[in-house]
Short mmCIF file of C-alpha atoms in Angstrom, two decimals:
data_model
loop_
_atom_site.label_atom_id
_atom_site.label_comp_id
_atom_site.label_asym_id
_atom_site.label_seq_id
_atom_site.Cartn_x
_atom_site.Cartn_y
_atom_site.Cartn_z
CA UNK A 1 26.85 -41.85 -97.72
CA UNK A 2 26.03 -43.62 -94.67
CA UNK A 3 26.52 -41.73 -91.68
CA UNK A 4 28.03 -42.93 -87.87
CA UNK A 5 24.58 -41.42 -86.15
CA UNK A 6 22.85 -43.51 -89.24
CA UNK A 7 24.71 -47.37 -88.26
CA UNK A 8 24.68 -46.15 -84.76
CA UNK A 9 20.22 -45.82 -84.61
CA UNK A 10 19.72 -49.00 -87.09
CA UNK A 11 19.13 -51.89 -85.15
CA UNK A 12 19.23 -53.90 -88.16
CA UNK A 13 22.71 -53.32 -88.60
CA UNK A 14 24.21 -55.88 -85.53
CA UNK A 15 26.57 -56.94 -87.57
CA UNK A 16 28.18 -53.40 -89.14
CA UNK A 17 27.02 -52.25 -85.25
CA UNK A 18 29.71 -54.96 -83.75
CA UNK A 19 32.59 -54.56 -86.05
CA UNK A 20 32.52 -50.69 -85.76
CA UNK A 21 32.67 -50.34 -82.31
CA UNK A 22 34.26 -53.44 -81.38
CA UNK A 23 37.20 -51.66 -83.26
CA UNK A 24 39.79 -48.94 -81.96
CA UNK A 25 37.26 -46.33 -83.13
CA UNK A 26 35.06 -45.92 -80.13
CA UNK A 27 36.04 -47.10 -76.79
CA UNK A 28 34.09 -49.99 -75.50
CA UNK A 29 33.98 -51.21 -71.93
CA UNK A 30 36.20 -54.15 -73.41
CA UNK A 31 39.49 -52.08 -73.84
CA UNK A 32 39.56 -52.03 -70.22
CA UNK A 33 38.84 -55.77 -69.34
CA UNK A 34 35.49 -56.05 -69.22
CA UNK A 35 34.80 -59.72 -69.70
CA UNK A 36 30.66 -59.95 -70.26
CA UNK A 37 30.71 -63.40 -69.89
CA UNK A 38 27.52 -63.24 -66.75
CA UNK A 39 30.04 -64.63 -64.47
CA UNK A 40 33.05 -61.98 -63.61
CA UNK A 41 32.26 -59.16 -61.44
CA UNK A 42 33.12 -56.34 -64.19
CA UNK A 43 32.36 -53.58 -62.05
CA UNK A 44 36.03 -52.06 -61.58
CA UNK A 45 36.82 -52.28 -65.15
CA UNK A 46 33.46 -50.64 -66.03
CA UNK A 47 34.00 -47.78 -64.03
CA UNK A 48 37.39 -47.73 -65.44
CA UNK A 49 36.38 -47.11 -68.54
CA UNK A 50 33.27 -44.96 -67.59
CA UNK A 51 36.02 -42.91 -66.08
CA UNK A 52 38.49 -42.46 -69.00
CA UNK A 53 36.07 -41.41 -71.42
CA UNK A 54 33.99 -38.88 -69.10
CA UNK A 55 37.66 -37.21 -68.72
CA UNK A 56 38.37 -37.37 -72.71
CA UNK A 57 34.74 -36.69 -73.27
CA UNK A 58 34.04 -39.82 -75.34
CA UNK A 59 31.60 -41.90 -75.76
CA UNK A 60 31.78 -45.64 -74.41
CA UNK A 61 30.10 -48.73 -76.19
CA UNK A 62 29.28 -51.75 -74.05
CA UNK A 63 29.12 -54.74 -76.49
CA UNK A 64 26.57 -57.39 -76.59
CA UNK A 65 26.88 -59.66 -73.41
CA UNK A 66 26.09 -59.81 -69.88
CA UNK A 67 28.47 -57.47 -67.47
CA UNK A 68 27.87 -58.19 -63.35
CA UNK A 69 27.79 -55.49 -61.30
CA UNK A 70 28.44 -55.15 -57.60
CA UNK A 71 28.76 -51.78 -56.81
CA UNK A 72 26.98 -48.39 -58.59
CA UNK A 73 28.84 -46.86 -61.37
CA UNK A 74 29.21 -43.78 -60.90
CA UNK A 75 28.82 -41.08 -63.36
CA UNK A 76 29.94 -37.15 -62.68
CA UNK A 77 30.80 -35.75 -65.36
CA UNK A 78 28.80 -33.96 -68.53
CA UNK A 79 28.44 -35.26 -71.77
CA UNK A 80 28.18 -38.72 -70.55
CA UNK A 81 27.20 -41.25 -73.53
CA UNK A 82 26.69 -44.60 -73.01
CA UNK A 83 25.33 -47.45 -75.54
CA UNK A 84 24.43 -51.15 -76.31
CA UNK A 85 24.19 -52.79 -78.91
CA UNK A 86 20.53 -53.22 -79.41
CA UNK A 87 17.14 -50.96 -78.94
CA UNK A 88 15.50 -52.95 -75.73
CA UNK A 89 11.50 -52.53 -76.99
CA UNK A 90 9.60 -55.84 -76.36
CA UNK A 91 9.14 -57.87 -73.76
CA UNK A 92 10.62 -60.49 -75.55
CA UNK A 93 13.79 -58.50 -74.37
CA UNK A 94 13.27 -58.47 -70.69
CA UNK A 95 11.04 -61.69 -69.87
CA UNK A 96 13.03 -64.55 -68.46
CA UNK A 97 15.39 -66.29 -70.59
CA UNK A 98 16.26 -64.30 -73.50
CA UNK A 99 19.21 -63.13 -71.13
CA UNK A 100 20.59 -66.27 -69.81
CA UNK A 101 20.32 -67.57 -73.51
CA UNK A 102 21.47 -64.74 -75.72
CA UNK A 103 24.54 -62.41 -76.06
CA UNK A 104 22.87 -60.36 -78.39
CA UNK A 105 21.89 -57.60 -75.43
CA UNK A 106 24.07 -55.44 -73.74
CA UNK A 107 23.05 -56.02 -70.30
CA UNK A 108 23.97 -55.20 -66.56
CA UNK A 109 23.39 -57.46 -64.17
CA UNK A 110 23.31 -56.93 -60.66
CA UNK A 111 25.42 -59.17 -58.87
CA UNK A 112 23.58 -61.21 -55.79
CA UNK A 113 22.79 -59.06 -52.31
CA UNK A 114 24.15 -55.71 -54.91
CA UNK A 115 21.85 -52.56 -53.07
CA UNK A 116 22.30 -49.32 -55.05
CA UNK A 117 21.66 -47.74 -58.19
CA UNK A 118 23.57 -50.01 -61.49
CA UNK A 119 24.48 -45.97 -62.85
CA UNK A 120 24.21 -43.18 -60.17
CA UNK A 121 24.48 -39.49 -60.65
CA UNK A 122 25.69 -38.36 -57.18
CA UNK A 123 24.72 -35.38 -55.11
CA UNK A 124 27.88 -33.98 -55.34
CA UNK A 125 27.52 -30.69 -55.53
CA UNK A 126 28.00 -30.19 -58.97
CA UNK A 127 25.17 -27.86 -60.54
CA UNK A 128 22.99 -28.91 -63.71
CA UNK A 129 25.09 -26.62 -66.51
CA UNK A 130 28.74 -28.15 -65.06
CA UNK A 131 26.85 -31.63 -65.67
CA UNK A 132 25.04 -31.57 -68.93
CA UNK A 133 23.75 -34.53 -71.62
CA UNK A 134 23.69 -37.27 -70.00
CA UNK A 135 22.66 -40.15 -72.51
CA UNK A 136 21.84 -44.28 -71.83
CA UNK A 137 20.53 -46.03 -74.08
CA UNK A 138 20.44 -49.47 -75.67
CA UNK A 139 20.95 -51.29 -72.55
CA UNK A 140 19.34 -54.20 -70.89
CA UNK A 141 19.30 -53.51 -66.42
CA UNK A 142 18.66 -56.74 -65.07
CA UNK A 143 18.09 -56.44 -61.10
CA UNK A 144 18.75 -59.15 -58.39
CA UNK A 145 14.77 -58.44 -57.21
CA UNK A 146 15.23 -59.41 -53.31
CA UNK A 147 18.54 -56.90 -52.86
CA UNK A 148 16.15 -53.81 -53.64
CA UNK A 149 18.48 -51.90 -56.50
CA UNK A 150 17.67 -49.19 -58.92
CA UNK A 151 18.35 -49.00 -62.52
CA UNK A 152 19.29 -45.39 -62.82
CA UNK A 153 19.25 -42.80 -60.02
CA UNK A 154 19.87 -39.33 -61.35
CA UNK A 155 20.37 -38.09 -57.51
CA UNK A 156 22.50 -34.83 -58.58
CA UNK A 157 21.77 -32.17 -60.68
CA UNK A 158 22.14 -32.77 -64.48
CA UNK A 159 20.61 -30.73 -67.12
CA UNK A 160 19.19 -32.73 -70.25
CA UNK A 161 19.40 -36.15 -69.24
CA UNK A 162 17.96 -38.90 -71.54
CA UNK A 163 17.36 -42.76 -71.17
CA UNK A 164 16.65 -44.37 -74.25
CA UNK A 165 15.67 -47.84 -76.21
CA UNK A 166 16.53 -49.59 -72.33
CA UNK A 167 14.61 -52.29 -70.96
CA UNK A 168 14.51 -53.04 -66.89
CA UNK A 169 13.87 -56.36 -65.14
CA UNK A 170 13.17 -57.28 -61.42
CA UNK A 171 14.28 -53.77 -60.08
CA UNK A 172 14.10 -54.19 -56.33
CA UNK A 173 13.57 -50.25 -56.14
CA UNK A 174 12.69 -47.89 -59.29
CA UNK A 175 13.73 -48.78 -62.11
CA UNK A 176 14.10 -45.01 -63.24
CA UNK A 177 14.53 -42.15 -60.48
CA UNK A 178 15.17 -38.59 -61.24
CA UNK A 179 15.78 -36.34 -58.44
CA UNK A 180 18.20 -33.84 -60.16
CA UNK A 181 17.99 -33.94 -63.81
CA UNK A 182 16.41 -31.25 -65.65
CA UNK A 183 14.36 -31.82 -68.45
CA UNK A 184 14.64 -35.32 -68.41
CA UNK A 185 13.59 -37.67 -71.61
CA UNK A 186 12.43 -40.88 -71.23
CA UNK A 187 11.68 -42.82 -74.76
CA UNK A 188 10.87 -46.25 -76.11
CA UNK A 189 11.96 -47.75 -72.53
CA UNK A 190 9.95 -50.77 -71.01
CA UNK A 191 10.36 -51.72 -67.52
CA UNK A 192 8.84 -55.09 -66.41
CA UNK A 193 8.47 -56.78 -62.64
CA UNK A 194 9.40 -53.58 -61.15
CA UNK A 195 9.27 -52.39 -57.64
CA UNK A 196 8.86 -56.40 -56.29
CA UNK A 197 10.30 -56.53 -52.99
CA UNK A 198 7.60 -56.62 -50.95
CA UNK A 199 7.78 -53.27 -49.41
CA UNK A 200 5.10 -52.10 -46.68
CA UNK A 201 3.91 -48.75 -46.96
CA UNK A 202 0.61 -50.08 -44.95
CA UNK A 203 -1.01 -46.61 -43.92
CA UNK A 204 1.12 -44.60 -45.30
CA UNK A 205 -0.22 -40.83 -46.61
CA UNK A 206 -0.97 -40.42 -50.32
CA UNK A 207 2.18 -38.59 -50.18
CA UNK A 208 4.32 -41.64 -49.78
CA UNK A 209 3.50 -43.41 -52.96
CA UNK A 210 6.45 -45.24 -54.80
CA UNK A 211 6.99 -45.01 -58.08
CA UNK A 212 8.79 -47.85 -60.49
CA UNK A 213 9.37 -45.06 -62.78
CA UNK A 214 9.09 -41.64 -60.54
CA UNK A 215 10.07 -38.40 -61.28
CA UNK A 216 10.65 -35.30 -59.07
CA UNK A 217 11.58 -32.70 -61.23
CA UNK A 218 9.84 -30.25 -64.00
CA UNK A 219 9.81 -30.44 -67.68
CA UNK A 220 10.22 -34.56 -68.06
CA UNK A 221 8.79 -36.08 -70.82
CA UNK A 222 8.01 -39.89 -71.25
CA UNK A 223 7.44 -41.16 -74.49
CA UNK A 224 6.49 -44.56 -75.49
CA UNK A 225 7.31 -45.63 -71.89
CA UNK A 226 5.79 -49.18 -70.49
CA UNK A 227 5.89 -50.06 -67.25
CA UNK A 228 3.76 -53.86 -66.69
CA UNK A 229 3.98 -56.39 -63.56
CA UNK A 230 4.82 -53.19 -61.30
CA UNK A 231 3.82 -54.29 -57.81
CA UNK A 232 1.85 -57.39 -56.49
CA UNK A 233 -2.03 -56.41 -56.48
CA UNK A 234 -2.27 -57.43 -52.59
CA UNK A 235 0.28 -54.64 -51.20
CA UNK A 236 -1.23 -53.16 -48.07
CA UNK A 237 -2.02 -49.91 -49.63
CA UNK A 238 -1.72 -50.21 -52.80
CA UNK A 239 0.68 -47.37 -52.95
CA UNK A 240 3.20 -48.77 -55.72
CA UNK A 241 2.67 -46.65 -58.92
CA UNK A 242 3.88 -47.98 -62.45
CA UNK A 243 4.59 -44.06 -63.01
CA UNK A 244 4.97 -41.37 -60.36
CA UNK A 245 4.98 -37.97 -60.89
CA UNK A 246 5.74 -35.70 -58.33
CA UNK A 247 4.49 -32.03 -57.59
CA UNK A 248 5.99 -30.78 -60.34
CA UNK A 249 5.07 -28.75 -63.35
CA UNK A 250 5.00 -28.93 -67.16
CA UNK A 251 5.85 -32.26 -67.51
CA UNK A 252 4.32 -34.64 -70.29
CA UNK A 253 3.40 -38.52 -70.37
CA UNK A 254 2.62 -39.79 -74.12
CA UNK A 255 1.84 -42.84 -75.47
CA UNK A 256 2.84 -45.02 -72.28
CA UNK A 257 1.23 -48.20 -70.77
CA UNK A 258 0.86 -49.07 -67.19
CA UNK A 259 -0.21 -53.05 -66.49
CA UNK A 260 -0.67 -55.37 -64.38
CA UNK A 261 0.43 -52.77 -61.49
CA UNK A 262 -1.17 -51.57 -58.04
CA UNK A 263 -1.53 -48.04 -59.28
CA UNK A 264 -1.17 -47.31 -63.04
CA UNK A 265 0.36 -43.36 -62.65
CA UNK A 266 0.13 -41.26 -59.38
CA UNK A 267 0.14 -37.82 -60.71
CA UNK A 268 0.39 -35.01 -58.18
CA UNK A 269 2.12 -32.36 -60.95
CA UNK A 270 0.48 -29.20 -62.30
CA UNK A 271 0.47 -27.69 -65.53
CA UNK A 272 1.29 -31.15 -67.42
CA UNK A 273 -0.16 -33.48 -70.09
CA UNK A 274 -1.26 -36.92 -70.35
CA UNK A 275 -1.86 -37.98 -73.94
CA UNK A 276 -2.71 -41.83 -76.12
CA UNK A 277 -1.78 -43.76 -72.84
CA UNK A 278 -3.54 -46.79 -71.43
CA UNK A 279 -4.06 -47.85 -67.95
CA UNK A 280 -5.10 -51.80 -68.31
CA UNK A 281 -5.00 -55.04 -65.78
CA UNK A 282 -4.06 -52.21 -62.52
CA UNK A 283 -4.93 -54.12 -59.04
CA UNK A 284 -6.54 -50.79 -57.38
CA UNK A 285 -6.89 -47.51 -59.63
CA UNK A 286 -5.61 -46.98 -62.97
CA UNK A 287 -4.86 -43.09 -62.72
CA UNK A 288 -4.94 -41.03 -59.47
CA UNK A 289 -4.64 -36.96 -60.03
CA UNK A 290 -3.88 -34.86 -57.56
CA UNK A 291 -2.65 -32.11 -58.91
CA UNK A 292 -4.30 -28.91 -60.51
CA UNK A 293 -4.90 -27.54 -64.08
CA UNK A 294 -3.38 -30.68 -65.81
CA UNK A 295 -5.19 -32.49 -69.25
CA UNK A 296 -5.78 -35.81 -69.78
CA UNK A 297 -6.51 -36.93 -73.11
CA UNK A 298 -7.19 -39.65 -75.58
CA UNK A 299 -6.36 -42.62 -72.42
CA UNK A 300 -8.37 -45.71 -71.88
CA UNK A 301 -8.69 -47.53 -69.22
CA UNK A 302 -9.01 -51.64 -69.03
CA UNK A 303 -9.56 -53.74 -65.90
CA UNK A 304 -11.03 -56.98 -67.05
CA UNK A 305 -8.96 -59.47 -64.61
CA UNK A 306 -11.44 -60.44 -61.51
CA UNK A 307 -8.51 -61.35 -59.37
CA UNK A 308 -7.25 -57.53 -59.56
CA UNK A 309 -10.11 -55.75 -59.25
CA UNK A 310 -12.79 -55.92 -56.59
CA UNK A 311 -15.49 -53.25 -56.66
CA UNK A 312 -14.01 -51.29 -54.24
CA UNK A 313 -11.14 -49.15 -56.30
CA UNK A 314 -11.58 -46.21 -59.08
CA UNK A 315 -10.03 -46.62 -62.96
CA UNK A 316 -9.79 -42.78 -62.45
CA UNK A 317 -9.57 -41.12 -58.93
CA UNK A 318 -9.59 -37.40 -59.10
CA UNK A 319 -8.55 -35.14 -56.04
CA UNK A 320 -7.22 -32.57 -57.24
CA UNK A 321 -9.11 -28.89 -59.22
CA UNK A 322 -9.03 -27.49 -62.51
CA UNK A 323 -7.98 -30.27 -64.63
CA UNK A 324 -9.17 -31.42 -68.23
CA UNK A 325 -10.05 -35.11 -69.04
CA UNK A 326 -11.15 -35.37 -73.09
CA UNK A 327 -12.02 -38.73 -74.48
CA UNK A 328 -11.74 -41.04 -71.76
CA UNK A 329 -12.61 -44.92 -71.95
CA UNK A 330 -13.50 -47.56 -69.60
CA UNK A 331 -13.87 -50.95 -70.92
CA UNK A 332 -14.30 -53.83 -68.17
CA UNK A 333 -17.01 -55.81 -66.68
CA UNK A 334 -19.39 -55.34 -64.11
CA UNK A 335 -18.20 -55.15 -60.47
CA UNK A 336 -14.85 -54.81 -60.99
CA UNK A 337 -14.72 -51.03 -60.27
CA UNK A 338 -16.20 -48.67 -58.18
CA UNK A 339 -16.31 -45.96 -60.10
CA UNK A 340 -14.81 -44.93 -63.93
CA UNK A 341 -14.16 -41.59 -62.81
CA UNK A 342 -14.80 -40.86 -59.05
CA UNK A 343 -14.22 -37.03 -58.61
CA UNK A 344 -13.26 -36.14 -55.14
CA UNK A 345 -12.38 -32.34 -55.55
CA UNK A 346 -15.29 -30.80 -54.25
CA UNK A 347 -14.19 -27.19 -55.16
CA UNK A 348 -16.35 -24.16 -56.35
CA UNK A 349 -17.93 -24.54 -59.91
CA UNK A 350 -15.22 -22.52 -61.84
CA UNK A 351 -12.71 -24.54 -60.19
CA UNK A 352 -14.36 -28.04 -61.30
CA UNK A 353 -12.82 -29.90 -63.36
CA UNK A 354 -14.03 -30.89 -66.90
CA UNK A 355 -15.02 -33.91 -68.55
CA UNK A 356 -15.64 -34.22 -72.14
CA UNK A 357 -16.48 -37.38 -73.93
CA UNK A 358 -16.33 -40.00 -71.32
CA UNK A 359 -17.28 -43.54 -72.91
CA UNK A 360 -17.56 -47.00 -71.25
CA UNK A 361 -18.46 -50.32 -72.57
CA UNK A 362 -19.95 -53.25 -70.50
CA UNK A 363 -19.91 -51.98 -66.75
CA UNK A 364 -23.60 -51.46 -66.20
CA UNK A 365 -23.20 -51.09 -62.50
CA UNK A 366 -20.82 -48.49 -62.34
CA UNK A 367 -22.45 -46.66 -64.51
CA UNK A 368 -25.18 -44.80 -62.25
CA UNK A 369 -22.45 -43.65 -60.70
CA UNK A 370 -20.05 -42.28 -63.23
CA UNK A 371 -23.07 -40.77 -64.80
CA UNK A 372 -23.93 -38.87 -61.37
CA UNK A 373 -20.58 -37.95 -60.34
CA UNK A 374 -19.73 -36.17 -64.15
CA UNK A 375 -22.89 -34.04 -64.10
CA UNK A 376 -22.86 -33.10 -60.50
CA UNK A 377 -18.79 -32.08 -61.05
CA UNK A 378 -18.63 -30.75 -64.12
CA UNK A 379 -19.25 -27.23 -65.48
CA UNK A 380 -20.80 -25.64 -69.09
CA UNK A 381 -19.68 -27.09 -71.99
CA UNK A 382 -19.21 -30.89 -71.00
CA UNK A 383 -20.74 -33.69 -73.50
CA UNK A 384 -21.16 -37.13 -72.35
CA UNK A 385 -20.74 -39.75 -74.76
CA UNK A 386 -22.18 -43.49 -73.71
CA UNK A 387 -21.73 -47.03 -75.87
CA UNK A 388 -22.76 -49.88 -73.59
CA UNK A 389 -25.31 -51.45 -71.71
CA UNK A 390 -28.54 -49.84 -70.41
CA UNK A 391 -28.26 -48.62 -66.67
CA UNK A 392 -28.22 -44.73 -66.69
CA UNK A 393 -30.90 -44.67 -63.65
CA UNK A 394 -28.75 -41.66 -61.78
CA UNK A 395 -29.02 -39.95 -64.29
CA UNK A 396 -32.89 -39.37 -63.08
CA UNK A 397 -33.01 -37.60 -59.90
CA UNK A 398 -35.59 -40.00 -57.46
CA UNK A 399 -36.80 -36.97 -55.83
CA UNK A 400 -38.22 -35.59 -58.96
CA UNK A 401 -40.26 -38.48 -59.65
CA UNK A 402 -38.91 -40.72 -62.46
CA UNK A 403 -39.31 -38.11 -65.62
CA UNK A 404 -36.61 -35.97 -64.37
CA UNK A 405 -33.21 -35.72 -65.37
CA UNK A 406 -30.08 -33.46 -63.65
CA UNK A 407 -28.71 -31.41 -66.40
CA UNK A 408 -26.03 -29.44 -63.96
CA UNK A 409 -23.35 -28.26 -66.09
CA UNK A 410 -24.27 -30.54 -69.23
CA UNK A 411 -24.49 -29.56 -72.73
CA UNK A 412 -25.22 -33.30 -74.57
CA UNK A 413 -26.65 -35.98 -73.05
CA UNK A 414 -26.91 -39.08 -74.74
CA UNK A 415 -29.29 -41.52 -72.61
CA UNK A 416 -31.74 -44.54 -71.78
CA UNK A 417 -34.63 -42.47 -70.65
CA UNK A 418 -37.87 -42.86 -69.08
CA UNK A 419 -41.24 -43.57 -71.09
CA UNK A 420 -41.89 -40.03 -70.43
CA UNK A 421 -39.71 -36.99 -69.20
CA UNK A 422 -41.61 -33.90 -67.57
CA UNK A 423 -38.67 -32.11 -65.96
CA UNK A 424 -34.70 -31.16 -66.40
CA UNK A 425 -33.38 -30.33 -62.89
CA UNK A 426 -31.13 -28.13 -62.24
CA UNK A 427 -28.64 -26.22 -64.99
CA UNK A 428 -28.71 -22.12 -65.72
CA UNK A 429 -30.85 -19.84 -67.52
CA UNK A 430 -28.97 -19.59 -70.96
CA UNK A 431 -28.14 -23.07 -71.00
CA UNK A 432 -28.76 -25.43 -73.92
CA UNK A 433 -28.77 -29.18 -73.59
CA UNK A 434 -28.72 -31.52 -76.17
CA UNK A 435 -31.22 -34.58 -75.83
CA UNK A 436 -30.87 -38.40 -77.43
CA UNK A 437 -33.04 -40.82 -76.06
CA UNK A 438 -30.91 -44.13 -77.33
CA UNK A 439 -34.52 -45.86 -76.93
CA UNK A 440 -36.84 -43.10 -77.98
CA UNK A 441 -38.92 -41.21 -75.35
CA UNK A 442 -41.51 -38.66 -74.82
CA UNK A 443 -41.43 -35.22 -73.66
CA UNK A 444 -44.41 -33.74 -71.82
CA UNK A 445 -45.51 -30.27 -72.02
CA UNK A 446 -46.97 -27.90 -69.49
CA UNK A 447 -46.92 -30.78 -67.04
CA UNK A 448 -43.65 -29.80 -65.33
CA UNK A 449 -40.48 -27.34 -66.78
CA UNK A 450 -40.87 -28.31 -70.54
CA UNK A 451 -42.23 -26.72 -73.32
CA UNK A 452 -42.45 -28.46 -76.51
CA UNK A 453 -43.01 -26.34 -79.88
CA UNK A 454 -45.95 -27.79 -80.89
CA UNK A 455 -47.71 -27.04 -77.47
CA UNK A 456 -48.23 -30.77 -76.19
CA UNK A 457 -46.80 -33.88 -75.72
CA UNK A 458 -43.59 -34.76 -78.37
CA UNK A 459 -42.95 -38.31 -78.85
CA UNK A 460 -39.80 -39.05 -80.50
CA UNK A 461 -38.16 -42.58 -81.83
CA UNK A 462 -35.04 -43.35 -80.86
CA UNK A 463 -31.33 -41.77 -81.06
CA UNK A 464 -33.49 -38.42 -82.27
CA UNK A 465 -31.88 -35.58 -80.98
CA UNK A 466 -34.19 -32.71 -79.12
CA UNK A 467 -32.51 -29.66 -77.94
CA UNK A 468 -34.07 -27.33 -75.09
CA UNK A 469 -32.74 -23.96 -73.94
CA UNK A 470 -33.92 -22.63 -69.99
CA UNK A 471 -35.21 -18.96 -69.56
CA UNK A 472 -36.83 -17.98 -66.63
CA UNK A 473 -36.61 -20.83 -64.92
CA UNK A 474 -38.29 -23.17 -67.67
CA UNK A 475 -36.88 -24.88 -70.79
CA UNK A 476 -38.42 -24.09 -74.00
CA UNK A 477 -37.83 -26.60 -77.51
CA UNK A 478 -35.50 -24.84 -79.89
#
């Protein structure tokens, strides 16, 4: 037997979807006058019916077709549901013209010089358990860009608020703001040409990021979230994040995309977890982290548009202490950052942070740099993993003539070495340190800190790895 919650989540079924809750079944926004047609200003028979069924705790369907809006609609009560037609998941959905053309999406439209969020929780006084479940999904928000509106502003408190299968267009402000909702869930929503409207936040602290999709409270989770064309890449500051997370804990980001934005994700939170997302085509840095004791995992990072990158920016800038980054991944060409990972934190060493399995492909210049900045910053346990071009020269400290390398704090080092290497600077008595020359190399005995096992000079082809453990001071072949 098919079930209502079965119909209701298969977007294959318009046509069952349309005669079930065009009928007397569920209320839709149509029972109350709502025309749809992209012309009438539907805004008072919207609220009308957002209204009614708040009070009889119903649901409310808005049918496939355009509905202007002038004016927020408000919602303040709990167990708010309201639906479209359609799952909004592609672009295809929310790139010009499939609007004007199609009725198949249900979609508000903000009516010319409309400032304001399209559906506002208020701060009304009303605390999160009185104001519980609040649920949008399946809807198309379709911004007049210039006016500066949001999509959804959850301003007041609400407990378990969820936006899902929505698509946003040409938001003059965020698409998404949470202020007040607790444990908010974000999934399969994709917000394009947000935050557009040319605001100036020249100078401003690194406080004073905006976010297209910005959260202020703990526990949200994003899931399948992406956020492209947030932000033109020559705003003053570059302070217009695709995501913004504020200094809040335990909340987690998975499987999200950031593109063609100023900032991919500002994340000043604590405690919270970045998993499979990618930061690609970003104008200044891909991911900034400024928080403490958060993990970043499995993300990859992809600048390969000249025009938006410059040398001068980070793919990942990292301010803040204590934070895990595992399998990271940099693919872009040369110039175009600064740095892949340029650690700012300068902490004490069991406050570093910690790098594990950092790859890049085709950014030989950066490079030296990444290289430097991991082994100086990191702590025990950290393994660098390289594919790419040759260009590893920080990785041999100048002062120690060139057959030294800084082992601070690493464990495997995969490199392109020197003919011959005589010393490893640096590191702990105890420490062992993994050694693969991707070119082959030799390693001198009794001439500086090394002691092979044979007693004298051990030349080795390449990609052979030779491991070395320091006592006393020197590091002995084991």
């Amino acid at each position: 037997m098919t079930t209502f919650l079965q119909v209701l989540d298969g977007a294959t079924q318009l046509s069952v979807l349309g005669n079930l809750f065009d009928s007397a079944r569920v209320p839709n926004v149509k029972m109350w006058g709502a025309k749809g047609d992209g012309e009438s200003d539907d805004t008072d028979r919207l609220q009308q019916a957002i209204t009614n069924c708040l009070a009889n705790g119903d649901p409310l369907y808005v049918p496939p077709g355009i509905y202007l809006v002038s004016a927020p609609l408000v919602v303040d009560k709990p167990c708010a549901h309201i639906f479209g037609a359609v799952p909004v998941l592609t672009a295809g959905l929310v790139n010009p013209g499939v609007y004007d053309n199609s009725r198949r999406v249900s979609t508000l439209k903000a009516a010319p010089g409309f400032i304001g969020a399209m559906i506002h929780v208020p701060e009304d006084g009303v605390s999160a358990e009185e104001r519980r479940n609040l649920l949008i999904r399946h809807l198309l928000f379709l911004g007049d860009e210039p006016s500066r509106q949001r999509g959804v502003w959850i301003e007041g408190a609400c407990k378990f608020p969820a936006v899902t299968g929505c698509g946003f267009r040409s938001m003059g402000l965020e698409a998404i703001r949470n202020d007040g909702g607790q444990v908010l869930l974000l999934r399969d929503v994709y917000v394009n040409r947000g935050y557009m409207a040319s605001v100036d936040f020249a100078g401003a602290p690194l406080s004073d990021f905006a976010g297209v999709i910005y959260n202020n409270r703990p526990d949200a989770l994003f899931d399948n979230v992406h956020a492209g064309h947030s932000g033109p890449n020559d705003s003053p500051s570059g302070l217009i994040a695709s995501f913004l997370m504020g200094a809040v804990s335990n909340c987690r980001m998975s499987n999200c995309v950031a593109e063609n934005s100023d900032v991919g994700g500002l994340w000043r939170g604590t405690a919270g977890l970045i998993t499979n997302c990618r930061f690609e085509l970003c104008g200044k840095e891909g991911l900034v982290v400024t928080g403490q004791r958060n993990q970043v995992t499995n993300a990859s990072f992809g600048i390969t548009l000249s025009s938006r990158q410059d040398g001068t920016y980070d793919a990942l800038r990292v301010t803040g202490s204590q934070n895990l980054f595992v399998n990271l991944s940099l693919n872009t060409t040369a110039g175009q950052v600064r740095h892949f990972i340029n650690d700012e934190s300068n902490v004490p060493a069991h406050q570093r942070n910690q790098y594990i399995g950092i790859y890049t492909a085709n950014q030989s210049a950066a490079i030296p740099r990444i290289a430097q900045r991991i082994i100086t910053k990191t702590g025990a346990g950290t393994s660098i993993g390289y594919a790419g071009s040759p260009g590893w020269t920080n990785f041999f400290d100048a002062s120690g003539g060139g057959g030294s390398i800084n082992v601070d704090g690493v464990s495997a080092l995969n490199f392109v070495p020197p003919a011959i290497i005589s010393n490893l600077l640096n590191g702990v008595d105890g420490q062992v340190v993994r050694l693969q020359g991707s070119s082959g190399t030799t390693y001198a005995h009794g001439t500086g800190n090394l002691r092979t096992q044979t007693g004298a000079n051990k030349a080795v082809g390449a990609n052979v790895v030779v491991s070395f453990i320091r006592r006393g001071g020197v590091w002995y072949e084991v």
